[in-house]
Coordinates of C-alpha atoms and ligand atoms in Angstrom, one line a residue:
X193 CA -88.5 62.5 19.0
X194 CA -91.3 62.8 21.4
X195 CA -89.6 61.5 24.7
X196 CA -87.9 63.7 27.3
X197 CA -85.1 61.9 27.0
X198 CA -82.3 62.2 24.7
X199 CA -81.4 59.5 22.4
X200 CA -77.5 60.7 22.6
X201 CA -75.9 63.1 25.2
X202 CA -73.8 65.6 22.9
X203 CA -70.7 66.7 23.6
X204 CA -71.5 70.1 23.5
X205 CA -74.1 70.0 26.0
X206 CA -73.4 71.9 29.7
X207 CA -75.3 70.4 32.2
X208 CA -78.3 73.1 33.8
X209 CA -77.9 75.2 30.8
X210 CA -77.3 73.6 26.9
X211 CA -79.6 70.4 27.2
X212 CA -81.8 68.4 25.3
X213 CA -85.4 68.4 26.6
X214 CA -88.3 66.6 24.5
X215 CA -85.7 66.8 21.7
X216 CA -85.1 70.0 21.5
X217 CA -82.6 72.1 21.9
X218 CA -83.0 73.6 25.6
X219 CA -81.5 77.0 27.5
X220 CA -82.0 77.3 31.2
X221 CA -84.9 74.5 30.7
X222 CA -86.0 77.1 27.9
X223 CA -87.1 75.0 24.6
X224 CA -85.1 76.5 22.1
X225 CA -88.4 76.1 19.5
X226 CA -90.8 77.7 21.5
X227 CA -88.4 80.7 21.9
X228 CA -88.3 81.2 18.0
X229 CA -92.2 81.1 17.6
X230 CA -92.0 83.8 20.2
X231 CA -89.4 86.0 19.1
X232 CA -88.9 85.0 15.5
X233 CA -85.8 84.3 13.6
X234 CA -82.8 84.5 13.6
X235 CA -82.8 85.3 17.4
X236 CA -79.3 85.4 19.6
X237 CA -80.1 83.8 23.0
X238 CA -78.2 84.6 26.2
X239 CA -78.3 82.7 29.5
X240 CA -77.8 84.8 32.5
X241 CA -76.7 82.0 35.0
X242 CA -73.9 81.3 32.1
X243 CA -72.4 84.7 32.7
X244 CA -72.8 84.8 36.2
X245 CA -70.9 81.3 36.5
X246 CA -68.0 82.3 33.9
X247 CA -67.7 85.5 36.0
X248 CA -67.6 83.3 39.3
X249 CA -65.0 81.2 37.9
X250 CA -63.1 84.4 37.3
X251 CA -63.5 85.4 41.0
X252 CA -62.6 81.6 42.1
X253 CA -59.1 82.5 40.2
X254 CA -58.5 85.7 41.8
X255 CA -58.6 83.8 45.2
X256 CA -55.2 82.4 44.0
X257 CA -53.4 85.1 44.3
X258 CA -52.5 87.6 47.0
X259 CA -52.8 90.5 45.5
X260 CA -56.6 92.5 44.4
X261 CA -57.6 91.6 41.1
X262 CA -60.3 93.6 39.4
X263 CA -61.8 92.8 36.2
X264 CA -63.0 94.8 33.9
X265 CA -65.2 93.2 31.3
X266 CA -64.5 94.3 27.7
X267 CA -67.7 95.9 26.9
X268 CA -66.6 95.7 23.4
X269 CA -67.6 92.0 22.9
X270 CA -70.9 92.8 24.0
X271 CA -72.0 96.1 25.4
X272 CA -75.7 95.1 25.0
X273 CA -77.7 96.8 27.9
X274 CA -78.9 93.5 29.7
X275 CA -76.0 92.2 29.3
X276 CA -73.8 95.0 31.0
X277 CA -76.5 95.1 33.5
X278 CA -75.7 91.1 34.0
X279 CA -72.4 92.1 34.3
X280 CA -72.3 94.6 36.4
X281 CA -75.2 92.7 39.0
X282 CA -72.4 89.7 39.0
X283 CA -70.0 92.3 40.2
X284 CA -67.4 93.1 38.0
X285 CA -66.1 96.3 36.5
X286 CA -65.9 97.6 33.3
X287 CA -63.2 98.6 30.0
X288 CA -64.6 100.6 27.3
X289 CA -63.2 101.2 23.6
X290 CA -65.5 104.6 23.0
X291 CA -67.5 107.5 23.8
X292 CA -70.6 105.5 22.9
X293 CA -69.3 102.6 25.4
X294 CA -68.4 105.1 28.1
X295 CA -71.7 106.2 28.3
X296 CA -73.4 103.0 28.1
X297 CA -71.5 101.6 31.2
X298 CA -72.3 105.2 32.9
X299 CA -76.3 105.4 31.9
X300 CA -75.6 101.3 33.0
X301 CA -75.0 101.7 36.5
X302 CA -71.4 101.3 36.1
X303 CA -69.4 104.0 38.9
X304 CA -66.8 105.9 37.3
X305 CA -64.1 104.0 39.3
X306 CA -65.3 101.2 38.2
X307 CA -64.6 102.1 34.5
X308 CA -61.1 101.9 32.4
X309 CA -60.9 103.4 28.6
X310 CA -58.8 102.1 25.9
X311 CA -58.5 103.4 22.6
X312 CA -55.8 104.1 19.6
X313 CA -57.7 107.8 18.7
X314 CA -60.2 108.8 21.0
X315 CA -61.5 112.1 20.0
X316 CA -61.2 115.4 22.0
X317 CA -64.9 115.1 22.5
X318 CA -64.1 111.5 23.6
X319 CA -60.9 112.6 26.0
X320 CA -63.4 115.2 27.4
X321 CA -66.2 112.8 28.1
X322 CA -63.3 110.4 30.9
X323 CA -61.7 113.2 32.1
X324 CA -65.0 114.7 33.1
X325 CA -66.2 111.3 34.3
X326 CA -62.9 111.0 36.8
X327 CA -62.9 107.2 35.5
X328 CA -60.7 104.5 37.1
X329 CA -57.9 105.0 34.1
X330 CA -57.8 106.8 30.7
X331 CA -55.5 104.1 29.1
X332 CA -52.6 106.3 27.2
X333 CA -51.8 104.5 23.8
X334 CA -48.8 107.1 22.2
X335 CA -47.0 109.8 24.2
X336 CA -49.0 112.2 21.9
X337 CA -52.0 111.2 23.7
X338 CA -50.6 111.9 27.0
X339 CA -50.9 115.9 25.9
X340 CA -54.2 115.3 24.7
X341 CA -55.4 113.8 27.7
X342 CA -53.1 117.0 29.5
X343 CA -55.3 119.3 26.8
X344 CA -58.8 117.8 28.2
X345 CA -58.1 118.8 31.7
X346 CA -57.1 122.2 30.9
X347 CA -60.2 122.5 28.3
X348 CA -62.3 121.5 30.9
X349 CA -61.1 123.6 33.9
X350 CA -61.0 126.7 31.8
X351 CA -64.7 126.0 31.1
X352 CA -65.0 126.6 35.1
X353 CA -65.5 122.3 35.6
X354 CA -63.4 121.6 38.5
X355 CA -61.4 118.2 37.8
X356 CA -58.9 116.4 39.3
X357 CA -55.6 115.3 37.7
X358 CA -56.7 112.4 35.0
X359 CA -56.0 108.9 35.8
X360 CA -53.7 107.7 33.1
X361 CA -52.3 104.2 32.2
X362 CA -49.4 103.7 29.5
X363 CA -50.5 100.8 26.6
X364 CA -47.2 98.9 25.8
X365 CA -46.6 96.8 23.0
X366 CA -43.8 94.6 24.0
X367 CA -43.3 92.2 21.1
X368 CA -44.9 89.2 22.1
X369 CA -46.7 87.1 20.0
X370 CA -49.2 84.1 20.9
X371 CA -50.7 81.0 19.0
X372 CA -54.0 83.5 17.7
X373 CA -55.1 84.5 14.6
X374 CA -52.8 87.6 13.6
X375 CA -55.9 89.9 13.4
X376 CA -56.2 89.0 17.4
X377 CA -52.4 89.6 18.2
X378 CA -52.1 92.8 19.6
X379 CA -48.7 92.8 21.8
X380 CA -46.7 92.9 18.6
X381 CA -44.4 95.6 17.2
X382 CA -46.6 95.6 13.7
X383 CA -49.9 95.8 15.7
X384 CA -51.2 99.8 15.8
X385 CA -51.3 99.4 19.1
X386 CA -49.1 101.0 22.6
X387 CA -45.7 102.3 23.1
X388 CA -43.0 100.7 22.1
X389 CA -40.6 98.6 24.7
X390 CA -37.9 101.6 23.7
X391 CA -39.9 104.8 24.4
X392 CA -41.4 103.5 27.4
X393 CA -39.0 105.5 29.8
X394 CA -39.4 108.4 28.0
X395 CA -43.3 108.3 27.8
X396 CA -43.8 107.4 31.9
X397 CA -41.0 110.7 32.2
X398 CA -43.2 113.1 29.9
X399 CA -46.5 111.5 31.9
X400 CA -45.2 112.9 35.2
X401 CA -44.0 116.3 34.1
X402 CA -47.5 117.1 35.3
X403 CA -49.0 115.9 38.0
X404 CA -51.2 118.5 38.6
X405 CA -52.9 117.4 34.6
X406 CA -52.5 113.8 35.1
X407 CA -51.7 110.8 37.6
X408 CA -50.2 107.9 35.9
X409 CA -51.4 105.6 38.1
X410 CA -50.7 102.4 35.8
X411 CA -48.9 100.5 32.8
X412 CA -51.2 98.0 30.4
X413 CA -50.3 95.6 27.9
X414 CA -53.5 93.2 25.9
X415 CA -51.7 90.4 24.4
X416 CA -55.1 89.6 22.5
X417 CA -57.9 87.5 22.0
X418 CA -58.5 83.8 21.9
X419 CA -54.7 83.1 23.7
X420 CA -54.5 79.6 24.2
X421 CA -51.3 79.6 26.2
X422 CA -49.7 81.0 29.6
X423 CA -46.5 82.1 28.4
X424 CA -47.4 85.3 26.9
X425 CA -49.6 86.6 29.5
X426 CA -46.6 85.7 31.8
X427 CA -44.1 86.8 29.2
X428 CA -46.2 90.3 29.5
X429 CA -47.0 91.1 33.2
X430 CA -43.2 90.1 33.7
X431 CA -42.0 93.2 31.4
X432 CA -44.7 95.2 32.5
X433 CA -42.9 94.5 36.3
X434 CA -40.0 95.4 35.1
X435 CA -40.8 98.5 33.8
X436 CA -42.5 99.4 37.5
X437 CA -39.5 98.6 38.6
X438 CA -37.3 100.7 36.4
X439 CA -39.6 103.4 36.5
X440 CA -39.4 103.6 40.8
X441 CA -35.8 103.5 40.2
X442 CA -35.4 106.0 38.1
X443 CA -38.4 108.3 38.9
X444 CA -39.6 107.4 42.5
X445 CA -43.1 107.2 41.6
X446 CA -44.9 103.8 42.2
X447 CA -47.5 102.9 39.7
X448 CA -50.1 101.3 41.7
X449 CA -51.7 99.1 39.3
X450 CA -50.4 96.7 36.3
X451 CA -53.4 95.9 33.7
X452 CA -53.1 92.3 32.1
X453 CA -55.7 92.9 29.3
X454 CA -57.7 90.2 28.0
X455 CA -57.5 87.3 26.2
X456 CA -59.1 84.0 28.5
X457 CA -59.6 81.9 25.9
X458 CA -63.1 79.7 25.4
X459 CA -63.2 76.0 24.2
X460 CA -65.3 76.1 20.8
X461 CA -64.3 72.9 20.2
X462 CA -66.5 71.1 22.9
X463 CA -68.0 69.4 20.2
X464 CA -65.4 68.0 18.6
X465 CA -67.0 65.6 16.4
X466 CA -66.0 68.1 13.3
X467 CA -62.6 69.5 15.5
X468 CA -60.5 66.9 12.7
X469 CA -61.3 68.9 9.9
X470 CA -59.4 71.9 10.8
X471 CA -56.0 72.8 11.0
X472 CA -54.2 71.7 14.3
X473 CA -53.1 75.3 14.9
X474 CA -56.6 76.0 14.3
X475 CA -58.1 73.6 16.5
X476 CA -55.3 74.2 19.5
X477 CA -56.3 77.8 19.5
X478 CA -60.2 77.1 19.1
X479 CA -60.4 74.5 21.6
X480 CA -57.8 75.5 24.3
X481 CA -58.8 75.1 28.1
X482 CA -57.1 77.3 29.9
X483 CA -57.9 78.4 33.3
X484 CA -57.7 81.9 34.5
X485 CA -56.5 80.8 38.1
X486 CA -53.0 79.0 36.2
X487 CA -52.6 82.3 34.3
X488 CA -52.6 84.2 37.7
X489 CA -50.4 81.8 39.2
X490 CA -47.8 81.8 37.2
X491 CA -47.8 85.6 36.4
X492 CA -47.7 86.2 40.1
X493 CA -45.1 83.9 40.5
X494 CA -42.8 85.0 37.5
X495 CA -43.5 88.6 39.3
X496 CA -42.4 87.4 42.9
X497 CA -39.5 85.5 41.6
X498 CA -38.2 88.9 40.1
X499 CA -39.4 90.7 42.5
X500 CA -37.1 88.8 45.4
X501 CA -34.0 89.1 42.5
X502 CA -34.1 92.5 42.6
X503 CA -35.1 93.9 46.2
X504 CA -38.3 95.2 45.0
X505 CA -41.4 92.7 47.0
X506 CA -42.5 95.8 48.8
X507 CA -43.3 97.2 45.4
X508 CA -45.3 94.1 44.2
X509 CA -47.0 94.4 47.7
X510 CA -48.7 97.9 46.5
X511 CA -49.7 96.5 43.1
X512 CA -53.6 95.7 42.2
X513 CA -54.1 93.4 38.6
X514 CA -56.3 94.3 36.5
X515 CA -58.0 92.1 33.9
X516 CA -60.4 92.8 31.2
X517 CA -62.0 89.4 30.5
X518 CA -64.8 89.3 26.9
X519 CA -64.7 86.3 25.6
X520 CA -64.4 84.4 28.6
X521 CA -67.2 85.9 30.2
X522 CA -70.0 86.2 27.1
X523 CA -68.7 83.9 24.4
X524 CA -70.0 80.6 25.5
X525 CA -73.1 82.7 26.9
X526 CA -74.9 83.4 23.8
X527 CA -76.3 81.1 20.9
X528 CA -78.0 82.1 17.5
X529 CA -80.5 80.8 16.3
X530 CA -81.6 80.4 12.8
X531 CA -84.2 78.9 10.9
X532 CA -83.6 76.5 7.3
X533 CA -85.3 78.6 4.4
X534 CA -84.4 77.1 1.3
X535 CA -82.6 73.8 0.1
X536 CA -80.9 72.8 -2.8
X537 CA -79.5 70.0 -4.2
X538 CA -76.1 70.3 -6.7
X539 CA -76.3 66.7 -8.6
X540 CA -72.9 67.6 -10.4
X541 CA -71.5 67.6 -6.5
X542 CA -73.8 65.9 -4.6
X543 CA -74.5 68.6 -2.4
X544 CA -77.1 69.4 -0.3
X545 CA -76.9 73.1 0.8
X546 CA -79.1 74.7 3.2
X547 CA -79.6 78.1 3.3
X548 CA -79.9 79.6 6.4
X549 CA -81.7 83.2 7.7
X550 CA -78.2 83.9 10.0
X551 CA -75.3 85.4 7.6
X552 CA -72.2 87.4 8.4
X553 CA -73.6 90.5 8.9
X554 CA -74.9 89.0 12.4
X555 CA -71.9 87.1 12.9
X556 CA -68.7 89.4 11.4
X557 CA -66.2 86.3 12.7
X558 CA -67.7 83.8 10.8
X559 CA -66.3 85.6 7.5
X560 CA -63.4 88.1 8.9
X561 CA -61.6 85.5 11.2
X562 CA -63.4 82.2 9.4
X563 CA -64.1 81.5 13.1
X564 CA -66.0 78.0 13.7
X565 CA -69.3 78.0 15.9
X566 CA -70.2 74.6 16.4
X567 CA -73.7 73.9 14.2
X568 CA -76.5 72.0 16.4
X569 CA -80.3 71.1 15.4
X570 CA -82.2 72.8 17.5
X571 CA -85.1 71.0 16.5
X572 CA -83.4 67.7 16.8
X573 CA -80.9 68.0 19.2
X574 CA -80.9 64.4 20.6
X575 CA -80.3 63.3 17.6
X576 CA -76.8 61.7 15.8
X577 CA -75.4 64.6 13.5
X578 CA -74.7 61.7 10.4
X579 CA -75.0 63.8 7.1
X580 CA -72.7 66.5 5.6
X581 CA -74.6 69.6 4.0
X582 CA -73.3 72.8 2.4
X583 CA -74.4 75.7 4.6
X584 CA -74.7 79.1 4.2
X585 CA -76.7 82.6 4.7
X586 CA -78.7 84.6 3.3
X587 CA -76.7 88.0 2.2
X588 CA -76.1 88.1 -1.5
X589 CA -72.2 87.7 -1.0
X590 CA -70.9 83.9 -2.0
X591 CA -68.5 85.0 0.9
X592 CA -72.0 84.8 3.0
X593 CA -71.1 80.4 3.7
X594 CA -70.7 78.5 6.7
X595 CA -67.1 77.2 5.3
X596 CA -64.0 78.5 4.2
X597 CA -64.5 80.0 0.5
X598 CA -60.9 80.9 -0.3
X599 CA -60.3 76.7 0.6
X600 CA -57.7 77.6 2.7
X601 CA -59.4 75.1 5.2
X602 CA -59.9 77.2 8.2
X603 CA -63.6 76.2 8.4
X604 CA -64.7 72.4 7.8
X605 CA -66.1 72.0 3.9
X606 CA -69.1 70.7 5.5
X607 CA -71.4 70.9 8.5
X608 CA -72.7 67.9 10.0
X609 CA -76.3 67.5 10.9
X610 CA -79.3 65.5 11.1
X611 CA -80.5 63.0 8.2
X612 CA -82.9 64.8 6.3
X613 CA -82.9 68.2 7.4
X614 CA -85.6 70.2 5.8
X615 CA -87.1 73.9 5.5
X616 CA -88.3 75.2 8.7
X617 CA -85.8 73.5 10.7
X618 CA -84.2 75.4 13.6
X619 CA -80.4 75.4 13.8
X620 CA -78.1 76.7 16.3
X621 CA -74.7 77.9 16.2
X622 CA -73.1 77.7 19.6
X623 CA -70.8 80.0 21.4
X624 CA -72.0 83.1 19.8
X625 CA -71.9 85.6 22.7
X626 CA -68.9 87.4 21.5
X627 CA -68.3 90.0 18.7
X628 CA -71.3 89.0 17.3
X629 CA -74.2 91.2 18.6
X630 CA -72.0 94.0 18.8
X631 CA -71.1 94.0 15.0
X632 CA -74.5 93.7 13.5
X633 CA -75.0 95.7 10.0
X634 CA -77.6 96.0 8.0
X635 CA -76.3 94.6 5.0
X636 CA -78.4 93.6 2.6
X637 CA -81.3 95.9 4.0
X638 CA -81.5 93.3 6.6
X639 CA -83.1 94.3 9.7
X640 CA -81.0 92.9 12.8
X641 CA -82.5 90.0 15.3
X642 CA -84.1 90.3 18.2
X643 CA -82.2 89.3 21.8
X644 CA -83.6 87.1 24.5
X645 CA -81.9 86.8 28.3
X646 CA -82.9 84.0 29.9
X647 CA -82.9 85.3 33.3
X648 CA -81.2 83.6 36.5
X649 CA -85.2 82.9 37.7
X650 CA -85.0 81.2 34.0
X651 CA -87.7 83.3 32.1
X652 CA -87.0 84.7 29.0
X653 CA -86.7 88.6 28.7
X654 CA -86.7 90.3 25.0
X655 CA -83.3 92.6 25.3
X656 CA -83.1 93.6 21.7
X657 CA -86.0 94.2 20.1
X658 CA -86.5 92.8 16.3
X659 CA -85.6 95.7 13.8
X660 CA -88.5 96.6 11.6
X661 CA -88.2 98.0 7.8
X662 CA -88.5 101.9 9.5
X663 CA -85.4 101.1 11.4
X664 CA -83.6 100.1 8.4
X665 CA -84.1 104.2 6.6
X666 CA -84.3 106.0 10.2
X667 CA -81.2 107.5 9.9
X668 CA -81.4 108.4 6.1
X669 CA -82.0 111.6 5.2
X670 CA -84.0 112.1 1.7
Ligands
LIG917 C1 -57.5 96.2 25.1 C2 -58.3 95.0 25.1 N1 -58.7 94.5 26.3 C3 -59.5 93.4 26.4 C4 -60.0 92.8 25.3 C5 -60.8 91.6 25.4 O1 -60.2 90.4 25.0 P1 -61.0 89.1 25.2 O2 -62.4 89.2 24.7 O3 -60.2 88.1 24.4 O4 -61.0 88.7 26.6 C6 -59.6 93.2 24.0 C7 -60.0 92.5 22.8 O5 -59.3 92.1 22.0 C8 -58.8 94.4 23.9 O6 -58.4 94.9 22.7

């Protein structure tokens, strides 16, 4: 393949960012080839114009509606520094899940008010760390924690650190399921997740017994990742309306915001020349299209249409939405790519298995969820993908594959390349952005990959250095 143009126009192309240039895999116009000989392999790639467009199109969507939407980008699918600097120059806000993330977003750029915390058992350390920073919303997840958050401020102010009432949200968990994996459901009653649809008065009473300790200023339910439907998120904000209903009616206080978590799902099933080898719930769920402006329509209109039953639009009037977009903002962002290092034939099969320098331990959702990410050539990206090959990693785990080792066909058996793929090739797998960086180990005494950002001037920038061998025992102690 030596012409610039492309014998085949993939399906998983995007047109000014995933292209075929010369034959090669490009990003931004940046060969994919020449990236590795820079930066080695395996290397995750991220395309700054990509994230600035899926944050636009989140924008776009809030234009729908007439009520202020602020987003708050779950850090925890990739709380990389460039990246949350991407982020946070795109303008959006930010949720964290942790101490560590807290002070990431802060040492980030990220405002205080700009920042919401979730959590199931933050520490008092943890607790002391938002109450100190005066964030947007410590979000409450029992009606234990609503004394340990009541504890923080007192700790605090009895050290002599003057702080304001904490700004607290209640988690719910209202019973709602959607069409994603169970291990991404987090709105149901077996999830470890919120209060309960029955203590819910009880908890918003005990959260104003104080007001000079904390504000509840909001209620949050995350029906979870990857949903492909509108139903939930409109089955959710609708209880979560009701309960600010019930709690004005009862209590007089007016929560002034109602947080729709995440959940935006991404298409990984652009590509969908291998979409017919998985499951159809599988493949819904993988490849839904769903646009964030039809969720907000419908929520808001759900909300208004109960909202005129009962008397209550001047409450909706008061009410800002929050959303705390991941996926949909970093998934489709963010490649790996990965070099061939060994091939093998099995004559009793007649498979040819390529063994790959990317395994599980840079990509936990490849094994955990068996969660498909489209396999390119990078090398030879214009051309047909005709031949079936075994594909795995390189951890010493026979869990460490590219398919779905307990055959319970959640991955396709085989991945389809190239004819005559060979050592040294480049692959990529696509879609990467998400809970993938962020839950690197070392297994295997593997150091992690480097990072590249292509910038929006469309230069790459290293944003994760390579780990070397020191970085590997730095933290042993012998
Ligand atoms: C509380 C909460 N908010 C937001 C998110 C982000 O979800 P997503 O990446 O699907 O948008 C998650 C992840 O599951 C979450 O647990």
């Amino acid at each position: 393949m030596s012409s610039g143009i492309a014998a085949h126009c993939p399906a998983w192309t995007i047109p000014g960012y995933l292209e075929v240039r010369e034959g090669h895999l490009a990003i931004n116009g940046v060969d994919a080839i020449d990236l590795v000989r820079e930066f080695k392999s395996p290397l995750f790639v991220f395309s700054e114009s990509r994230i600035r467009d899926n944050i636009t199109r989140l924008k776009r969507a809030a234009e729908v509606v007439d009520r202020p939407i602020k987003f708050c980008y779950a850090s925890k699918a990739n709380s990389n520094m460039a990246i949350l600097q991407a982020v946070r120059n795109a303008g959006i806000d930010c949720e964290v899940n942790s101490g560590g993330e807290l002070f990431k977003a802060l040492r980030v750029g990220f405002k205080p008010e700009q920042i919401i915390f979730n959590g199931t058992s933050k520490s008092d350390e943890e607790m002391d760390e938002a109450v100190r920073a005066q964030i947007y919303a410590i979000n409450v997840d029992s009606i234990y924690e609503i004394d340990l958050v009541e504890q923080s401020v007192l700790r605090l102010r009895a050290r002599g650190e003057n702080v304001p009432p904490a700004r607290v949200t209640l988690r719910l968990v209202p019973e709602i399921g959607t069409r994603s994996h169970l291990g991404l459901q987090t709105a149901l009653l077996t999830s470890k997740f919120g209060i309960s649809s029955s203590e819910v008065l009880a908890a918003f009473r005990r959260g104003l017994q104080h007001p000079e300790l904390v504000n509840v200023c909001g209620i949050h339910i995350h029906v979870g990742s990857q949903t492909p439907d509108v139903e939930p998120f409109a089955e959710a904000f609708k209880s979560m309306w009701e309960h600010l209903v019930t709690i004005h009616n009862e209590t007089g206080h007016t929560l002034e915001h109602i947080n729709l978590g995440g959940g935006i799902p991404v298409n990984y099933l652009r590509d969908r020349s291998q979409a017919d080898q998985l499951p159809e719930h599988e493949r819904d769920m993988l490849g839904a299209e769903l646009e964030p402006a039809d969720v907000l329509t419908e929520v808001m209109r759900v909300a208004r249409e109960s909202a005129r039953t009962v008397n209550a639009e001047h409450l909706l009037d008061q009410v800002t939405i929050l959303l705390e977009p991941g996926r949909s903002v970093i998934a489709d962002a963010g490649l790996v790519l990965t070099t061939v290092n060994n091939i093998k034939t099995r004559p009793e099969t007649g498979d040819v298995w390529l063994l790959t320098d990317a395994g599980y331990n840079i990509m936990l959702s490849m094994n955990n969820y068996k969660w498909y990410y489209h396999l390119i050539s990078a090398s030879r990206a214009g051309e047909r993908s005709s031949r079936d090959y075994k594909v795995a990693g390189p951890l010493c785990d026979s869990g460490d594959v590219y398919f779905d080792i307990e055959r319970e066909g959640r991955l396709p058996d085989y991945r389809r390349l190239p004819d005559d793929v060979a050592p040294g090739e480049v692959l990529s797998l696509l879609n990467c952005g998400a809970y993938s960086l962020a839950q690197m180990f070392h297994y295997n005494g593997r150091p992690l990959p480097a990072a590249v950002l292509i910038s929006l001037e469309g230069s790459p920038k290293l944003i994760r250095r390579r780990d070397t061998y020191d970085d590997l025992i730095t933290n042993d102690v012998w």
